[in-house]
Amino acid sequence: MLKTFGALPTEARAREMTHRDYLWCALNLLLDSEEELERLCPACRAEAESDRCPVCGAERSDWGENPGFDRAAFERMRGESG
């Protein structure tokens, strides 16, 4: 949130913000992004909403699996909590 407004956590304007202020800002940022998407034609909106790399444009499905992901450990932890 603070990055969006170019504020440091140590600045008075940031320190004075309440949880409600942060929630209000987050909600309005979400609404603003929805308004921006509504301005696009259907084809451009679908492209903007697609899950792509912001640098090269590769689709997320083309990225493959995370090589650092340990499925066996994940399954063990999942079994313990559920």
Short mmCIF file of C-alpha atoms in Angstrom, two decimals:
data_model
loop_
_atom_site.label_atom_id
_atom_site.label_comp_id
_atom_site.label_asym_id
_atom_site.label_seq_id
_atom_site.Cartn_x
_atom_site.Cartn_y
_atom_site.Cartn_z
CA MET A 1 0.00 0.00 0.00
CA LEU A 2 2.68 2.48 0.99
CA LYS A 3 4.67 1.69 -2.16
CA THR A 4 1.66 2.71 -4.25
CA PHE A 5 1.63 6.12 -2.59
CA GLY A 6 5.40 6.50 -2.44
CA ALA A 7 5.47 6.66 1.34
CA LEU A 8 7.90 5.19 3.82
CA PRO A 9 6.57 3.50 6.97
CA THR A 10 8.50 6.04 9.04
CA GLU A 11 6.75 9.06 7.51
CA ALA A 12 4.17 10.83 9.65
CA ARG A 13 1.42 10.35 7.07
CA ALA A 14 2.02 6.57 7.13
CA ARG A 15 2.31 6.32 10.91
CA GLU A 16 -0.97 8.20 11.35
CA MET A 17 -2.93 5.77 9.17
CA THR A 18 -5.30 3.43 10.97
CA HIS A 19 -6.27 -0.10 9.94
CA ARG A 20 -9.49 1.41 8.62
CA ASP A 21 -7.52 3.86 6.46
CA TYR A 22 -5.51 0.99 4.96
CA LEU A 23 -8.68 -0.97 4.29
CA TRP A 24 -10.29 2.07 2.66
CA CYS A 25 -7.25 2.58 0.40
CA ALA A 26 -7.06 -1.09 -0.54
CA LEU A 27 -10.74 -1.18 -1.43
CA ASN A 28 -10.46 1.93 -3.58
CA LEU A 29 -7.37 0.59 -5.36
CA LEU A 30 -9.32 -2.58 -6.15
CA LEU A 31 -12.28 -0.59 -7.45
CA ASP A 32 -9.97 1.59 -9.55
CA SER A 33 -8.38 -1.45 -11.18
CA GLU A 34 -11.83 -2.89 -11.95
CA GLU A 35 -12.83 0.40 -13.58
CA GLU A 36 -9.69 0.31 -15.73
CA LEU A 37 -10.53 -3.22 -16.89
CA GLU A 38 -14.11 -2.18 -17.70
CA ARG A 39 -12.74 0.41 -20.14
CA LEU A 40 -11.12 -2.31 -22.28
CA CYS A 41 -12.75 -4.17 -25.15
CA PRO A 42 -13.46 -7.87 -24.44
CA ALA A 43 -10.33 -9.10 -26.27
CA CYS A 44 -7.99 -6.67 -24.51
CA ARG A 45 -9.65 -7.33 -21.16
CA ALA A 46 -9.11 -11.08 -21.56
CA GLU A 47 -5.46 -10.43 -22.41
CA ALA A 48 -5.05 -8.10 -19.39
CA GLU A 49 -6.61 -10.68 -17.07
CA SER A 50 -4.52 -13.57 -18.40
CA ASP A 51 -1.82 -14.97 -16.15
CA ARG A 52 1.31 -13.97 -18.04
CA CYS A 53 4.86 -12.95 -17.25
CA PRO A 54 4.96 -9.13 -17.19
CA VAL A 55 8.34 -9.12 -18.96
CA CYS A 56 8.27 -11.69 -21.76
CA GLY A 57 4.53 -12.46 -21.97
CA ALA A 58 4.88 -16.23 -21.49
CA GLU A 59 1.74 -17.89 -20.17
CA ARG A 60 1.95 -19.31 -16.66
CA SER A 61 1.12 -22.79 -17.97
CA ASP A 62 4.37 -22.64 -19.99
CA TRP A 63 6.52 -22.05 -16.91
CA GLY A 64 6.45 -25.64 -15.71
CA GLU A 65 6.65 -26.71 -12.10
CA ASN A 66 8.71 -25.00 -9.45
CA PRO A 67 11.95 -27.04 -9.19
CA GLY A 68 12.26 -26.14 -5.51
CA PHE A 69 8.84 -27.55 -4.64
CA ASP A 70 9.03 -30.77 -2.62
CA ARG A 71 5.75 -32.57 -3.26
CA ALA A 72 6.48 -35.34 -0.74
CA ALA A 73 7.07 -32.81 2.05
CA PHE A 74 3.95 -30.94 1.00
CA GLU A 75 1.85 -34.10 1.16
CA ARG A 76 3.28 -34.98 4.60
CA MET A 77 2.44 -31.52 5.98
CA ARG A 78 -0.96 -31.57 4.34
CA GLY A 79 -1.75 -34.91 5.96
CA GLU A 80 -0.78 -33.63 9.40
CA SER A 81 -3.01 -30.56 9.28
CA GLY A 82 -6.08 -32.14 7.69
#
